Short mmCIF file of C-alpha atoms (C1' of nucleotides) in Angstrom, two decimals:
data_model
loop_
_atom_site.label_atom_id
_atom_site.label_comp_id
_atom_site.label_asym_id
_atom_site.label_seq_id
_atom_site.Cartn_x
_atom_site.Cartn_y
_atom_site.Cartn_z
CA UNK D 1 -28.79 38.62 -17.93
CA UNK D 2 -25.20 39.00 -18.29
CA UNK D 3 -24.86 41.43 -14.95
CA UNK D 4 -21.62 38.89 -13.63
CA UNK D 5 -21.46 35.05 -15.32
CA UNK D 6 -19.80 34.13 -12.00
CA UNK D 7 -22.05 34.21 -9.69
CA UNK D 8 -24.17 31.36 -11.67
CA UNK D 9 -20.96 29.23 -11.50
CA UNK D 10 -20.72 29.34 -7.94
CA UNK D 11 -24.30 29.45 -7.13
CA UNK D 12 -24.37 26.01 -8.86
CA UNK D 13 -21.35 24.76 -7.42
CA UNK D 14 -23.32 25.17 -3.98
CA UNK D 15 -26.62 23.77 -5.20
CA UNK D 16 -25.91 20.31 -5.43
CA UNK D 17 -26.49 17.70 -2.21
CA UNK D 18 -22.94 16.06 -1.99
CA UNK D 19 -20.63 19.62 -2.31
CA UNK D 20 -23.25 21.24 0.15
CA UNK D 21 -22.67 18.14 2.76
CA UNK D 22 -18.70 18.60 1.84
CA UNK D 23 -18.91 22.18 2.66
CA UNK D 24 -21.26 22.19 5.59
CA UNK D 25 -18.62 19.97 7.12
CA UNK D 26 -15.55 22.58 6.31
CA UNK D 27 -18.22 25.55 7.64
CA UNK D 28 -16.46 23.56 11.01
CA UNK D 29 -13.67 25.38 9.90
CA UNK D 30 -10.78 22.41 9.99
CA UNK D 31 -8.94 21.61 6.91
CA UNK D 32 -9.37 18.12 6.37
CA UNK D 33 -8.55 14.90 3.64
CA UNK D 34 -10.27 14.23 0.75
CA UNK D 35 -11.22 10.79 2.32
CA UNK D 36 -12.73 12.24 5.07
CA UNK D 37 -14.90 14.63 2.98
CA UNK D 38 -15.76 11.71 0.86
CA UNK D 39 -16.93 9.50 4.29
CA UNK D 40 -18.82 12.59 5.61
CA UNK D 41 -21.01 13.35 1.79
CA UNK D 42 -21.19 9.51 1.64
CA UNK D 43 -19.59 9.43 -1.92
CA UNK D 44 -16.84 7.70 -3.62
CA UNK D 45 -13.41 8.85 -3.20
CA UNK D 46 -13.72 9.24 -6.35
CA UNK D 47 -16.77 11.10 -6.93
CA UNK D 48 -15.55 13.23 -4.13
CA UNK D 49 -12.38 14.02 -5.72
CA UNK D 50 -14.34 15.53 -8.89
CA UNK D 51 -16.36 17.78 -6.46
CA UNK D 52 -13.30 18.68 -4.86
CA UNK D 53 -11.56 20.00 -7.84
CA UNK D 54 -14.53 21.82 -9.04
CA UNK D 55 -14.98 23.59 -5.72
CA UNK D 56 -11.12 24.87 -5.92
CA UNK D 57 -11.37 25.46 -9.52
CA UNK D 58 -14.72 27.95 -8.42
CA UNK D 59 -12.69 29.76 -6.00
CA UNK D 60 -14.61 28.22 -2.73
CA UNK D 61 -12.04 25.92 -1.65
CA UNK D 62 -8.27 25.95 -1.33
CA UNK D 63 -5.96 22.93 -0.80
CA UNK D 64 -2.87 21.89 0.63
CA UNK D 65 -0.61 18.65 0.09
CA UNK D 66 0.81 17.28 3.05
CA UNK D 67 2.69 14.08 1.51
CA UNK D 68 -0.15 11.88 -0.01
CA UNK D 69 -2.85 13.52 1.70
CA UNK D 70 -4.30 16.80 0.41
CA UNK D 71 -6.56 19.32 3.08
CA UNK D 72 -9.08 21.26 1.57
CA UNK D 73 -10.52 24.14 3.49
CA UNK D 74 -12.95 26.84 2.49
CA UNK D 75 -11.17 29.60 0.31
CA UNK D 76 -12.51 32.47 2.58
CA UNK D 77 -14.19 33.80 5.27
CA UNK D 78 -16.43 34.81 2.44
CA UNK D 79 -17.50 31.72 1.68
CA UNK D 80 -18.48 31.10 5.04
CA UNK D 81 -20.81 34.27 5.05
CA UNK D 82 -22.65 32.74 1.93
CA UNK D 83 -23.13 29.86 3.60
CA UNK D 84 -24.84 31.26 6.56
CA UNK D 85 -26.73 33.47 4.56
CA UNK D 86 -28.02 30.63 2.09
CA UNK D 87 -28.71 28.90 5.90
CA UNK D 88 -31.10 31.71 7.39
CA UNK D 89 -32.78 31.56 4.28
CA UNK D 90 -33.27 27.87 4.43
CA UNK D 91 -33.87 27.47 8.44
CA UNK D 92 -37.10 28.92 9.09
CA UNK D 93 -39.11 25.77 7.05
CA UNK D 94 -40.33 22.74 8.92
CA UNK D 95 -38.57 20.14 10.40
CA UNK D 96 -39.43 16.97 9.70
CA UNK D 97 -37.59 14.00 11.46
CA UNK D 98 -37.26 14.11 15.29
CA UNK D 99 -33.69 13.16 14.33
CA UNK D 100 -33.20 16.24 12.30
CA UNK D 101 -35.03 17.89 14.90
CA UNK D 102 -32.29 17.04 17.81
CA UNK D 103 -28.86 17.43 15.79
CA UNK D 104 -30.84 21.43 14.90
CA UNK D 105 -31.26 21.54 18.18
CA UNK D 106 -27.45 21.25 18.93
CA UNK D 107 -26.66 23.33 15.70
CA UNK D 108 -28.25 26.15 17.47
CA UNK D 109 -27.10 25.56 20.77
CA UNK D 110 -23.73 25.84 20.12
CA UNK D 111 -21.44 25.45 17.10
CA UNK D 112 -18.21 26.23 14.77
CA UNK D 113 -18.93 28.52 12.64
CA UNK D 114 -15.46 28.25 10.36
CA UNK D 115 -13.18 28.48 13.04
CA UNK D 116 -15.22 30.42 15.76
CA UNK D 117 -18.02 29.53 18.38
CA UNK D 118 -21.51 30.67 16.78
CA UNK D 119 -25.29 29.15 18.14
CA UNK D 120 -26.60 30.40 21.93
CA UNK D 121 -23.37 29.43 23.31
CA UNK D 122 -21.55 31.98 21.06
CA UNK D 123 -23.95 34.99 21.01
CA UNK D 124 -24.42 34.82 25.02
CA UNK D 125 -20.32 35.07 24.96
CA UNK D 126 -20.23 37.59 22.83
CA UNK D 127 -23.55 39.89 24.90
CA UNK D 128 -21.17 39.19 28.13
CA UNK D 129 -18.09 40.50 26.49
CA UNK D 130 -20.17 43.72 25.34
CA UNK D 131 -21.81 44.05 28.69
CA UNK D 132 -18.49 44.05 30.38
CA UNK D 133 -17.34 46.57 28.42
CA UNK D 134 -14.45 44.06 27.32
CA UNK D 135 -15.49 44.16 23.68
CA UNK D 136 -17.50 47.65 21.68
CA UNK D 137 -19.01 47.39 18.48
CA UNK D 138 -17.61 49.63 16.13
CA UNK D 139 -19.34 49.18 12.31
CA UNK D 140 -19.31 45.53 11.00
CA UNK D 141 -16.62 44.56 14.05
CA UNK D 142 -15.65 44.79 17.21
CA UNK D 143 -12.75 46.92 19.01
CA UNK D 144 -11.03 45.11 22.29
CA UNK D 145 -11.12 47.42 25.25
CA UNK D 146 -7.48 47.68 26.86
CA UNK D 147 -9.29 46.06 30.18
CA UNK D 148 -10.82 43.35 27.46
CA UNK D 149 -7.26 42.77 26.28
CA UNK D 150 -6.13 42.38 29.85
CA UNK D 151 -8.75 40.08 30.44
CA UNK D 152 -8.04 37.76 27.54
CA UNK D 153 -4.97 37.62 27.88
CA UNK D 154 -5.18 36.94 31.84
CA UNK D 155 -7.25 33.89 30.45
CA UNK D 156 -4.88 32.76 28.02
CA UNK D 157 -6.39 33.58 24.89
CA UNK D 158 -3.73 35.28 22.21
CA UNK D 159 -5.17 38.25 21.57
CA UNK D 160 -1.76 39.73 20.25
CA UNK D 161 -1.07 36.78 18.00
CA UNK D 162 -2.98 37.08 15.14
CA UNK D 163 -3.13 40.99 14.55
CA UNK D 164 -0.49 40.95 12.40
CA UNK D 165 -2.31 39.03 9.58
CA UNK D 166 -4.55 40.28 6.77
CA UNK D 167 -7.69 39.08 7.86
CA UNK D 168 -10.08 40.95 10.30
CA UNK D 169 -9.59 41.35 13.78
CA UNK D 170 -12.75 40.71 15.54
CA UNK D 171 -15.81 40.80 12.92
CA UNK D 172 -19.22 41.18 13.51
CA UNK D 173 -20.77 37.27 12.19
CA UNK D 174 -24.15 37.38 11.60
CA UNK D 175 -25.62 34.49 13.45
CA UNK D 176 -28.29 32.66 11.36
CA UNK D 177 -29.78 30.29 13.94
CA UNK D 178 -30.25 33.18 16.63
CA UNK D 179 -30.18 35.74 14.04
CA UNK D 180 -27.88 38.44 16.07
CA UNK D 181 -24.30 39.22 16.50
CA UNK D 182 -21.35 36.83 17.42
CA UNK D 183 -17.45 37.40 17.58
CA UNK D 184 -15.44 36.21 14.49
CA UNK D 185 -12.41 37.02 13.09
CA UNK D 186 -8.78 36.53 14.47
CA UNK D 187 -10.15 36.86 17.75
CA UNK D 188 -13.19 34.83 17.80
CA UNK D 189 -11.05 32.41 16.83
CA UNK D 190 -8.08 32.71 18.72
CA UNK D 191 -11.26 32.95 21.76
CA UNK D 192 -12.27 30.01 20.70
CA UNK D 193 -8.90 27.62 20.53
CA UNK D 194 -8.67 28.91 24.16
CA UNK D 195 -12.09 27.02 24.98
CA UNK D 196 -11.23 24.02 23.54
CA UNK D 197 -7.50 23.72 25.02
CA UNK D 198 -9.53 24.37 28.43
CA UNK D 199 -11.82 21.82 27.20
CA UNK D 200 -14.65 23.88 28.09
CA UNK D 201 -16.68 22.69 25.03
CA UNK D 202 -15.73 19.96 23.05
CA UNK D 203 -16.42 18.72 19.45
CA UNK D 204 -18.93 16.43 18.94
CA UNK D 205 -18.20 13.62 16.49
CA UNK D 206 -18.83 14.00 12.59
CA UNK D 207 -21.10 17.02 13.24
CA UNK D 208 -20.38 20.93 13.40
CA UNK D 209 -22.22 20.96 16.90
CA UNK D 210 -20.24 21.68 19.69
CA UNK D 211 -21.29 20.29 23.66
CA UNK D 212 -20.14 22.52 26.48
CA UNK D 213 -18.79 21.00 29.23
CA UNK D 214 -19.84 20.66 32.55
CA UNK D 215 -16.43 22.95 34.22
CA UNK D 216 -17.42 24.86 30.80
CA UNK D 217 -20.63 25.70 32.25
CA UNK D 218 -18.58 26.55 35.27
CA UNK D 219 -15.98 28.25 33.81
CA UNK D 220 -18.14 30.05 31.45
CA UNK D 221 -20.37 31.48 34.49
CA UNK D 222 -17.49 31.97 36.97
CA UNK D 223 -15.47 34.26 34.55
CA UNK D 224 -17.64 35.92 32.32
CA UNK D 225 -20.94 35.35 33.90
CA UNK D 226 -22.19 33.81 30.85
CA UNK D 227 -25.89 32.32 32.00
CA UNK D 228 -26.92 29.27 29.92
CA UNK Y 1 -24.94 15.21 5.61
CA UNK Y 2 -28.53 15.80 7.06
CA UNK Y 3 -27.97 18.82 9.21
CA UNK Y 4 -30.57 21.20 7.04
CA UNK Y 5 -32.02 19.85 3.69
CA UNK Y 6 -33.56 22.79 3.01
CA UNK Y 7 -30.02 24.53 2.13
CA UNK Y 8 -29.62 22.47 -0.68
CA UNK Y 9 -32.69 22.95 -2.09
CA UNK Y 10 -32.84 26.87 -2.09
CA UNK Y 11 -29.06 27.26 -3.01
CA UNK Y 12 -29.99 24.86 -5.99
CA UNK Y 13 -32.86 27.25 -6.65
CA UNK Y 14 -30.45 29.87 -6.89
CA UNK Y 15 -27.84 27.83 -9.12
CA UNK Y 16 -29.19 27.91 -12.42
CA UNK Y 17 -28.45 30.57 -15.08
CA UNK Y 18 -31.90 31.57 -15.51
CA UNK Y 19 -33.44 31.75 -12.25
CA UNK Y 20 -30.39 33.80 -11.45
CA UNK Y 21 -30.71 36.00 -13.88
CA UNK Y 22 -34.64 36.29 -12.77
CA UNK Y 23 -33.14 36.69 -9.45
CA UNK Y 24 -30.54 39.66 -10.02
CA UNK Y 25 -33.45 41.06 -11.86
CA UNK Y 26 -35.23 41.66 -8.73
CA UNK Y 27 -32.81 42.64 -6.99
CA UNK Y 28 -33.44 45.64 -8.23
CA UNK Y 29 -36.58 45.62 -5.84
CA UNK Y 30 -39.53 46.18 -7.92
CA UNK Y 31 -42.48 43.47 -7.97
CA UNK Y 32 -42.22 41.80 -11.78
CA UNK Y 33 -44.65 40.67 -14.06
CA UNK Y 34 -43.73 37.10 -15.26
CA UNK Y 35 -43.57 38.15 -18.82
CA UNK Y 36 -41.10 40.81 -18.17
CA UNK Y 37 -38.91 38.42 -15.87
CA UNK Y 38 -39.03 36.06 -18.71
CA UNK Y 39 -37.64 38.80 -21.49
CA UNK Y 40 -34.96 39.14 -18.47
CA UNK Y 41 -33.97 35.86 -18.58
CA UNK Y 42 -34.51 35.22 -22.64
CA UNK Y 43 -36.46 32.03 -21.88
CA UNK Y 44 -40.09 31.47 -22.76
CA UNK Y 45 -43.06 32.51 -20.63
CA UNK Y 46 -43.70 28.77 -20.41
CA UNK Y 47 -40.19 27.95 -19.18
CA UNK Y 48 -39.90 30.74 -16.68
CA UNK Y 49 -43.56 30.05 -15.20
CA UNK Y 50 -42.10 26.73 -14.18
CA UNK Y 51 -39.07 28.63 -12.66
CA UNK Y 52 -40.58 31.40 -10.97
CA UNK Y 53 -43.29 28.76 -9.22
CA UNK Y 54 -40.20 26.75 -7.90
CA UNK Y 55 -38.63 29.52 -6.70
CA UNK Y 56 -41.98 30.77 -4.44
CA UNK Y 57 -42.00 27.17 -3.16
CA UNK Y 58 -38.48 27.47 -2.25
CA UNK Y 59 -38.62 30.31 -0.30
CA UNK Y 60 -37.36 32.92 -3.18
CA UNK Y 61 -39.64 34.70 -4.10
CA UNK Y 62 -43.63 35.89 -3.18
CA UNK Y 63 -46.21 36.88 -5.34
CA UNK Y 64 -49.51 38.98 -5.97
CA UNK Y 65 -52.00 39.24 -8.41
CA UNK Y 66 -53.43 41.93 -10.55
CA UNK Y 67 -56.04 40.89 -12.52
CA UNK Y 68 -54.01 38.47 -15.13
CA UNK Y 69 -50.96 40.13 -14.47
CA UNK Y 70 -48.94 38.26 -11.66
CA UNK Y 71 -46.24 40.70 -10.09
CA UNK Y 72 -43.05 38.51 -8.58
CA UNK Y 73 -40.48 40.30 -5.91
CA UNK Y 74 -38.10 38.57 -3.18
CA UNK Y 75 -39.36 37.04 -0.42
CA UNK Y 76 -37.54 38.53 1.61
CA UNK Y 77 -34.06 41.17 2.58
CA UNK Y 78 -32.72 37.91 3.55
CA UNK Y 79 -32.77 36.38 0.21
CA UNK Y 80 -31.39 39.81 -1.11
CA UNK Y 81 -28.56 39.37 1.51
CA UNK Y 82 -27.39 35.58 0.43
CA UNK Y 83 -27.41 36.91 -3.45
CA UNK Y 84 -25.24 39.80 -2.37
CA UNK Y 85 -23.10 37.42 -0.35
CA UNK Y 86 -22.38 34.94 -3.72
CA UNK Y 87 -21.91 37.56 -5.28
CA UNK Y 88 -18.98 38.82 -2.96
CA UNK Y 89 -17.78 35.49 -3.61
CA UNK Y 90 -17.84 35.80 -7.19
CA UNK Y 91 -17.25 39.25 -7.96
CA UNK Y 92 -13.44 38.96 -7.70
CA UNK Y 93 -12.68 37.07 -10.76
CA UNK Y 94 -11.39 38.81 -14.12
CA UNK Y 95 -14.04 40.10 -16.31
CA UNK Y 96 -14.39 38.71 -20.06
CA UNK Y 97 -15.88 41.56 -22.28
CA UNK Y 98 -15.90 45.13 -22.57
CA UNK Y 99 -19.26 45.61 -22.45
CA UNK Y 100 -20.00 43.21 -19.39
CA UNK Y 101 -16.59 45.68 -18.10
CA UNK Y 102 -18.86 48.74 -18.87
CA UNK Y 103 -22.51 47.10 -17.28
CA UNK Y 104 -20.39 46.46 -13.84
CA UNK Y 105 -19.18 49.65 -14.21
CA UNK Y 106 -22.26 51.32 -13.78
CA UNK Y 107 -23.11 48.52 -11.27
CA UNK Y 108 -20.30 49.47 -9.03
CA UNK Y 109 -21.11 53.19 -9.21
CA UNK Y 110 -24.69 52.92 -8.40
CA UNK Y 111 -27.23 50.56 -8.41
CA UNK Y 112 -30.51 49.72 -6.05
CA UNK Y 113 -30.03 46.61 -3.84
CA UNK Y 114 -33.55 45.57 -3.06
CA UNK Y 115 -35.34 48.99 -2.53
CA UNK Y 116 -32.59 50.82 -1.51
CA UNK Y 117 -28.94 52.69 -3.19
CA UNK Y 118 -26.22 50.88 -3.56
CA UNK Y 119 -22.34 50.78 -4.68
CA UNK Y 120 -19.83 53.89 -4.78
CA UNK Y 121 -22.91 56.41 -4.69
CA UNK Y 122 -25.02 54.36 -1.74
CA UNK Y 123 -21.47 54.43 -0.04
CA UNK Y 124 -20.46 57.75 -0.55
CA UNK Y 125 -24.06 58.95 0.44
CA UNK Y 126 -23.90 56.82 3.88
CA UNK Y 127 -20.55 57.93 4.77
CA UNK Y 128 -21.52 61.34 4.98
CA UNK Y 129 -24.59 61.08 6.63
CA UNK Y 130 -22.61 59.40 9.04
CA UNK Y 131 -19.39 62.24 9.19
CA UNK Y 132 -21.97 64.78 9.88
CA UNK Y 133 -23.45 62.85 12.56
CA UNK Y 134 -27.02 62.42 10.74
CA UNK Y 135 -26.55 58.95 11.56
CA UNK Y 136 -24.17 56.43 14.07
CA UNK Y 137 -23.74 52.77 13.43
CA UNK Y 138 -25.09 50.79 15.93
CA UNK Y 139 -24.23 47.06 16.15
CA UNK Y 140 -25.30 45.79 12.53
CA UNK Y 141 -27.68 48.76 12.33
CA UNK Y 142 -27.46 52.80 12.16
CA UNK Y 143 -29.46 54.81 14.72
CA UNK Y 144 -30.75 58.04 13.14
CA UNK Y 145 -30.08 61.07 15.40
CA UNK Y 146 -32.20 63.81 16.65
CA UNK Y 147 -30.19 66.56 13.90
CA UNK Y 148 -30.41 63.62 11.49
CA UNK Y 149 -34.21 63.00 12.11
CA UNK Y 150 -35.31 66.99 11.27
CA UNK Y 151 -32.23 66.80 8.26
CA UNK Y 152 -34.08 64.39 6.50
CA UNK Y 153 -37.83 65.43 7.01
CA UNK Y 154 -37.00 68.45 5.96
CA UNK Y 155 -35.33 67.00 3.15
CA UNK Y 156 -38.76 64.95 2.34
CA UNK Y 157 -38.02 61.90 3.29
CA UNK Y 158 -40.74 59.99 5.02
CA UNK Y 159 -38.52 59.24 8.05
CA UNK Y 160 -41.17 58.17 10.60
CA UNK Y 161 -43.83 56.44 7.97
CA UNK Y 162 -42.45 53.29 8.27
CA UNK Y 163 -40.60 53.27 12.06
CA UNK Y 164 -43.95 51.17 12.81
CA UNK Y 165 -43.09 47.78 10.36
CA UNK Y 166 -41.87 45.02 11.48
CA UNK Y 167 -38.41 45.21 9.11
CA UNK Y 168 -35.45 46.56 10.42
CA UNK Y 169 -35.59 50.38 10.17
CA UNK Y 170 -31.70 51.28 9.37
CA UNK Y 171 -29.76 48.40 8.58
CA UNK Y 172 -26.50 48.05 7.67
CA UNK Y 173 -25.70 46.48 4.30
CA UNK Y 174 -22.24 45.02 3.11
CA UNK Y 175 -21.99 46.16 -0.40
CA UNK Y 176 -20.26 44.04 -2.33
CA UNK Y 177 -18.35 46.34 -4.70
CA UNK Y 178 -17.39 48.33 -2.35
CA UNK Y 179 -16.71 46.11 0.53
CA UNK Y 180 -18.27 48.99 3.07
CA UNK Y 181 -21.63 49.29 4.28
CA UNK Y 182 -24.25 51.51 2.94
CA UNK Y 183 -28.01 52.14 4.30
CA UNK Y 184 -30.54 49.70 4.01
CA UNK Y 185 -33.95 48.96 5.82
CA UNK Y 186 -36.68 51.03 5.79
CA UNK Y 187 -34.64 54.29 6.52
CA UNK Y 188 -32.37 53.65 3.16
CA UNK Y 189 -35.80 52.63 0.88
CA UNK Y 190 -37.20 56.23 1.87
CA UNK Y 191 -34.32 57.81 1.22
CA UNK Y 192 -33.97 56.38 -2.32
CA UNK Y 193 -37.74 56.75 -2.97
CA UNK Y 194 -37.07 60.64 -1.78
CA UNK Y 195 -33.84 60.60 -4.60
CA UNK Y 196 -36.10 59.09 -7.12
CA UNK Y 197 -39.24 61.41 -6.68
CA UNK Y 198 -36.58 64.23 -6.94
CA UNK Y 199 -35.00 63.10 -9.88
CA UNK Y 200 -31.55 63.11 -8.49
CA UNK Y 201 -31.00 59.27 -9.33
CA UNK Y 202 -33.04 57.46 -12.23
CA UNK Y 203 -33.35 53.93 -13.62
CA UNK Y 204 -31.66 52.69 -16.16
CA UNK Y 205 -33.26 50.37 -18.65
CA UNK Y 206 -33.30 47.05 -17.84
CA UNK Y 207 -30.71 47.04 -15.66
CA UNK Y 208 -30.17 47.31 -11.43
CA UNK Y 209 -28.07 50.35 -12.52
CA UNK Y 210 -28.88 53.93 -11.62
CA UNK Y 211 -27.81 56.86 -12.81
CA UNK Y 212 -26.96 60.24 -11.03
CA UNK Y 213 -28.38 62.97 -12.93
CA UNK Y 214 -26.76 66.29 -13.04
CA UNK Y 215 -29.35 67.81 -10.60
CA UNK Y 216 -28.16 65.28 -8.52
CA UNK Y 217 -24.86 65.43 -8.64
CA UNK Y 218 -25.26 69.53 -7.81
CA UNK Y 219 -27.81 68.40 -4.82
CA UNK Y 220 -26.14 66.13 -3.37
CA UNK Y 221 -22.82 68.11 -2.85
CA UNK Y 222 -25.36 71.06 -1.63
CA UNK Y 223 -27.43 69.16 0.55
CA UNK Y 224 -24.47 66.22 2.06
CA UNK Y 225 -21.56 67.52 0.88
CA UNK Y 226 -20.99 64.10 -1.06
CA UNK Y 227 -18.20 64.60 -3.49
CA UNK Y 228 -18.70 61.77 -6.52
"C1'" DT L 1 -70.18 36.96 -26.78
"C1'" DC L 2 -65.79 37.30 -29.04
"C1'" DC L 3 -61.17 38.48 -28.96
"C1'" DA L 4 -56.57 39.66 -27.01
"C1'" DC L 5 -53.27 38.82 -23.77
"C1'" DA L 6 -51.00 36.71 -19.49
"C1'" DT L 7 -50.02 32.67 -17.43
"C1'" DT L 8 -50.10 27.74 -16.68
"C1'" DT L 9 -50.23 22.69 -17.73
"C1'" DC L 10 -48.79 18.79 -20.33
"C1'" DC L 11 -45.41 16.53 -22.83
"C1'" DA L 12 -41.43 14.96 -25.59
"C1'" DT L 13 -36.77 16.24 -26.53
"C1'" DT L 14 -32.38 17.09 -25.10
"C1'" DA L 15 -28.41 18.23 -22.49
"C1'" DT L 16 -26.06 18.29 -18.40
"C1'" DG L 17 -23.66 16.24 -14.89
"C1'" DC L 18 -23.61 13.00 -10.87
"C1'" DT L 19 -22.08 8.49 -9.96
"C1'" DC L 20 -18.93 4.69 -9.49
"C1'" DG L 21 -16.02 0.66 -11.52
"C1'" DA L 22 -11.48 0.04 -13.33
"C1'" DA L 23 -7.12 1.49 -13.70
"C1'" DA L 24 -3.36 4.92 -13.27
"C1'" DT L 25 -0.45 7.92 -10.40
"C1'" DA L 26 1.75 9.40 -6.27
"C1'" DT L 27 3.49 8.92 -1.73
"C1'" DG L 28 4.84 6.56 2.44
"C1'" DT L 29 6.05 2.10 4.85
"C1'" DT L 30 8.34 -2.26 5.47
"C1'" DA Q 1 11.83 -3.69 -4.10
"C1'" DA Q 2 7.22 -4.86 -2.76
"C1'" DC Q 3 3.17 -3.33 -0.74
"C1'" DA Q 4 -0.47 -0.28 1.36
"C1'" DT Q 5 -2.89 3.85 1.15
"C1'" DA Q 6 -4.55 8.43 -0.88
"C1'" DT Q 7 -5.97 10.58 -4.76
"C1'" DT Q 8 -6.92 11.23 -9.69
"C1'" DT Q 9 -8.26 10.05 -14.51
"C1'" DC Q 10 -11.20 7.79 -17.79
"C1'" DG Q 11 -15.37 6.13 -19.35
"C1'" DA Q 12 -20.08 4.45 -19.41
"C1'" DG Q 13 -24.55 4.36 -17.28
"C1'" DC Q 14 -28.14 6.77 -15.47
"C1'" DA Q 15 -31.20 10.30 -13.48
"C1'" DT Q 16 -32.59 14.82 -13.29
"C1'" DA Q 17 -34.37 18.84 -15.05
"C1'" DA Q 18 -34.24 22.76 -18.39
"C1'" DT Q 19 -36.50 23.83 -22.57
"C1'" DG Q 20 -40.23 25.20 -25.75
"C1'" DG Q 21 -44.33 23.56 -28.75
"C1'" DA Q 22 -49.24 22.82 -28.26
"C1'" DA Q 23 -53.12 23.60 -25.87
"C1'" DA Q 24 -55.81 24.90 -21.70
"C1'" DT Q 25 -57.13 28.34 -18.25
"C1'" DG Q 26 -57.96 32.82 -16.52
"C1'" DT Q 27 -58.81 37.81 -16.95
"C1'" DG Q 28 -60.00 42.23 -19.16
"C1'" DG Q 29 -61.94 44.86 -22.89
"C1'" DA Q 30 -65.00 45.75 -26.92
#
DNA sequence: TCCACATTTCCATTATGCTCGAAATATGTT
DNA sequence: AACATATTTCGAGCATAATGGAAATGTGGA
């Protein structure tokens, strides 16, 4: 076959244990050190720093030198998308550890999904947002209602900010673990920062999962009427 | 990393020359016989019967048997979604030869993703149906409308025959080359099996690509108004 | 029953590439 | 200038798995 030699090179790229681990832990969305990538695939600096290279050299990663440290993040949004996709391909098969079966568990309760709240948590956001008419779908996004902006912007979310860039608004993100629609984009993102700064879900230590927090469950009730 | 083992395993399926080229082979959507998937890929029936039963382990791909003829397709629209999204990844990158140029040519301009039209032509054909209101996107699907419903049976297609299935019935599907979404589900497969029965699109050989024929091209403009 | 063809199993060869120790390079700190 | 830390380069060892020859199995036809 000789249809496009590329996709072979990525493909690959992505089918091999330690890059997978390294890019799971970027599908969080933060640019971070080679050591830390290294710590979280449980390789070498070394061996980490060969990945690394080959992941930027195959277009899924781009880096950035702050003094002696260097952040990689994923390339695109794109990249992101594969990865989910690859994911609800690779979720419906047993579980086997009860470990495994917890950290799921919080995977699909709530999570980053590159730099935007995906899992229960994110598609119950999103439903409210539709059912309050703050948010319509409109193709493969969203559009923000003037009373949505209003709204966002009452609670301190930049909704202005980030227009200005390329990338898309407020995208449709397919969800893999409850396979239906969640806010991404500038917006979902921008949504998201808010949450954190109000610490109304918090990162969870070395894993994508995210835990909402008690005045989240509050706060996420009390404003949007988000049920949990 | 431990959050889903599976991931690595099917996107290490997927990350080998010739399982990928057995893989874009299918996306074509017809049900293979392993010797023809093994011409596809240039490898030996020996060598791809060893691929294509890792690949139906993994997830990939399912199969049936005809007497000693064993017919291979994807599992699943979900498999046909994550090769589409690598793809999207990989598509960007400059292309080597002129006559790889020429095969993603005709790729771009038509081709069948899974069972159903895709590229400029599945484009072109979807954003018509939808400008004369035949059809209305709906959240990550399109709703077929009363005007579109008659349309179409009257055009032959076999619009209610599979409404009972389980599969989504109008989906919307990112097209890579174009970067818009054309029709999928069971909606877009009758469609294109109503183009192919009318000789308006026809396969090419040994390729995904399709080719408009010149009947086509006239009934199209007649019947949509799509301007190629 | 015999033959043709499709597919699979077994096996040895071979190539690819992941891995990490050692050492080099680069940057920031004291 | 000396040292600590982050990252990369080089090279050798090692494991995995793709590959196809030989032969077995399964199915259909004469």
């Amino acid at each position: 076959m000789c249809t496009n030699p590329n996709i072979v090179e990525v493909a690959s790229l992505i089918g091999e244990p330690s890059r997978i681990a390294i890019l799971l832990h970027l599908l969080g969305g933060k640019s971070l050190p080679a050591s830390e990538l290294a710590r979280a695939a449980r390789i070498t600096p070394q061996t980490a720093s060969s990945h690394l290279s080959k992941m930027v050299e195959g277009g899924l990663l781009v880096h950035e030198s702050y003094g002696r440290h260097k952040y990689y993040r994923l390339a695109s949004a794109e990249v992101a998308y594969a990865l989910e996709a690859l994911q609800a391909i690779a979720s419906p098969k047993p579980i086997r550890s009860l470990r495994e079966s917890d950290q799921l568990r919080a995977l699909r309760y709530a999570r980053t999904c590159y730099d935007h709240l995906a899992g229960q948590v994110g598609v119950a956001l999103t439903d409210r947002l539709l059912e309050l008419g703050l948010l319509q779908e409109e193709g493969k996004d969203f559009i923000l209602s003037p009373e949505g902006k209003q709204r966002l912007v009452h609670f301190g979310v930049e909704v202005e900010e980030e227009r200005k860039r390329r990338r898309h608004y407020a995208r449709q993100c397919l969800d893999w673990s409850e396979r239906r629609h969640h806010v991404s984009g500038a917006l979902g993102a921008a949504l998201t920062r808010r949450l954190f700064e109000l610490r109304w879900i918090e990162r969870l230590e070395g894993v994508r999962a995210v835990r909402v927090t008690t005045e989240g469950l509050q706060g996420l009730a009390d404003e949007f009427g988000v049920v949990l």
